[in-house]
PDB file of C-alpha atoms and ligand atoms in Angstrom:
ATOM      1  CA  UNK A  12      -7.999 -18.895  18.208  1.00  0.00           C
ATOM      2  CA  UNK A  13      -9.527 -15.913  19.936  1.00  0.00           C
ATOM      3  CA  UNK A  14     -12.545 -14.328  18.317  1.00  0.00           C
ATOM      4  CA  UNK A  15     -13.521 -10.768  18.894  1.00  0.00           C
ATOM      5  CA  UNK A  16     -17.045 -10.712  17.567  1.00  0.00           C
ATOM      6  CA  UNK A  17     -20.321 -10.413  19.411  1.00  0.00           C
ATOM      7  CA  UNK A  18     -23.508 -12.093  18.287  1.00  0.00           C
ATOM      8  CA  UNK A  19     -26.715 -10.114  18.519  1.00  0.00           C
ATOM      9  CA  UNK A  20     -30.056 -11.745  19.256  1.00  0.00           C
ATOM     10  CA  UNK A  21     -31.129 -11.095  15.666  1.00  0.00           C
ATOM     11  CA  UNK A  22     -28.259 -13.236  14.431  1.00  0.00           C
ATOM     12  CA  UNK A  23     -26.010 -10.408  13.274  1.00  0.00           C
ATOM     13  CA  UNK A  24     -22.354 -10.657  14.081  1.00  0.00           C
ATOM     14  CA  UNK A  25     -20.571  -7.547  15.230  1.00  0.00           C
ATOM     15  CA  UNK A  26     -16.821  -7.075  15.185  1.00  0.00           C
ATOM     16  CA  UNK A  27     -14.582  -4.059  15.281  1.00  0.00           C
ATOM     17  CA  UNK A  28     -11.545  -5.921  14.003  1.00  0.00           C
ATOM     18  CA  UNK A  29     -12.938  -7.279  10.734  1.00  0.00           C
ATOM     19  CA  UNK A  30     -16.100  -8.682   9.148  1.00  0.00           C
ATOM     20  CA  UNK A  31     -17.006 -12.109  10.504  1.00  0.00           C
ATOM     21  CA  UNK A  32     -18.577 -14.678   8.205  1.00  0.00           C
ATOM     22  CA  UNK A  33     -22.013 -15.596   9.589  1.00  0.00           C
ATOM     23  CA  UNK A  34     -21.669 -19.087   8.123  1.00  0.00           C
ATOM     24  CA  UNK A  35     -18.336 -20.295   9.439  1.00  0.00           C
ATOM     25  CA  UNK A  36     -17.325 -17.466  11.820  1.00  0.00           C
ATOM     26  CA  UNK A  37     -14.165 -16.750   9.868  1.00  0.00           C
ATOM     27  CA  UNK A  38     -12.926 -13.247  10.588  1.00  0.00           C
ATOM     28  CA  UNK A  39     -11.555 -11.342   7.621  1.00  0.00           C
ATOM     29  CA  UNK A  40      -8.668  -8.957   8.014  1.00  0.00           C
ATOM     30  CA  UNK A  41      -9.741  -5.491   6.849  1.00  0.00           C
ATOM     31  CA  UNK A  42      -6.674  -4.979   4.700  1.00  0.00           C
ATOM     32  CA  UNK A  43      -8.289  -3.490   1.607  1.00  0.00           C
ATOM     33  CA  UNK A  44      -9.969  -0.147   1.006  1.00  0.00           C
ATOM     34  CA  UNK A  45     -13.234  -2.025   0.400  1.00  0.00           C
ATOM     35  CA  UNK A  46     -13.532  -2.719   4.094  1.00  0.00           C
ATOM     36  CA  UNK A  47     -13.566   0.978   4.893  1.00  0.00           C
ATOM     37  CA  UNK A  48     -16.022   2.142   2.249  1.00  0.00           C
ATOM     38  CA  UNK A  49     -18.924   2.876   4.550  1.00  0.00           C
ATOM     39  CA  UNK A  50     -21.893   1.186   2.977  1.00  0.00           C
ATOM     40  CA  UNK A  51     -23.758  -2.075   2.876  1.00  0.00           C
ATOM     41  CA  UNK A  52     -22.156  -4.585   0.572  1.00  0.00           C
ATOM     42  CA  UNK A  53     -22.078  -8.253  -0.190  1.00  0.00           C
ATOM     43  CA  UNK A  54     -18.913 -10.230   0.116  1.00  0.00           C
ATOM     44  CA  UNK A  55     -17.772 -13.766  -0.307  1.00  0.00           C
ATOM     45  CA  UNK A  56     -16.150 -15.504   2.614  1.00  0.00           C
ATOM     46  CA  UNK A  57     -12.520 -16.294   1.909  1.00  0.00           C
ATOM     47  CA  UNK A  58     -12.789 -19.423   4.031  1.00  0.00           C
ATOM     48  CA  UNK A  59     -16.076 -21.105   3.064  1.00  0.00           C
ATOM     49  CA  UNK A  60     -16.863 -19.198  -0.191  1.00  0.00           C
ATOM     50  CA  UNK A  61     -20.429 -18.452   0.904  1.00  0.00           C
ATOM     51  CA  UNK A  62     -21.769 -14.953   0.419  1.00  0.00           C
ATOM     52  CA  UNK A  63     -23.119 -12.695   3.107  1.00  0.00           C
ATOM     53  CA  UNK A  64     -24.131  -9.096   3.587  1.00  0.00           C
ATOM     54  CA  UNK A  65     -21.812  -6.773   5.417  1.00  0.00           C
ATOM     55  CA  UNK A  66     -22.606  -3.346   6.801  1.00  0.00           C
ATOM     56  CA  UNK A  67     -19.542  -1.184   7.201  1.00  0.00           C
ATOM     57  CA  UNK A  68     -19.416   1.533   9.819  1.00  0.00           C
ATOM     58  CA  UNK A  69     -16.607   3.895  10.431  1.00  0.00           C
ATOM     59  CA  UNK A  70     -16.251   6.172  13.397  1.00  0.00           C
ATOM     60  CA  UNK A  71     -14.410   9.409  13.722  1.00  0.00           C
ATOM     61  CA  UNK A  72     -13.083  10.905  16.907  1.00  0.00           C
ATOM     62  CA  UNK A  73     -11.025  13.884  17.889  1.00  0.00           C
ATOM     63  CA  UNK A  74      -8.705  14.610  20.727  1.00  0.00           C
ATOM     64  CA  UNK A  75      -7.676  18.094  21.743  1.00  0.00           C
ATOM     65  CA  UNK A  76      -5.301  19.598  24.228  1.00  0.00           C
ATOM     66  CA  UNK A  77      -4.615  23.189  25.191  1.00  0.00           C
ATOM     67  CA  UNK A  78      -1.781  24.770  23.277  1.00  0.00           C
ATOM     68  CA  UNK A  79       0.096  26.574  26.024  1.00  0.00           C
ATOM     69  CA  UNK A  80       2.158  29.619  25.208  1.00  0.00           C
ATOM     70  CA  UNK A  81       5.884  29.152  25.700  1.00  0.00           C
ATOM     71  CA  UNK A  82       7.028  30.136  29.184  1.00  0.00           C
ATOM     72  CA  UNK A  83      10.633  31.035  28.496  1.00  0.00           C
TER      73      UNK A  83
HETATM   74 ZN1   ZN B 115     -17.331 -18.451   5.907  1.00  0.00          ZN
END
């Protein structure tokens, strides 16, 4: 199974595909609105049932392109 998280030197686990349990390294699928409510929360691991703190970050980006006038 491929994991996508990175472990910081302070022990925090970072992932941009879902919160990773710091106890058993289980990665949760962010399939509920809870996972996108930008805040710090506590959740229970669905695999080992231990609780851990999760900080949720969302990012916003924009792309633009010139809207050319029609040439016909
Ligand atoms: Zn766990």
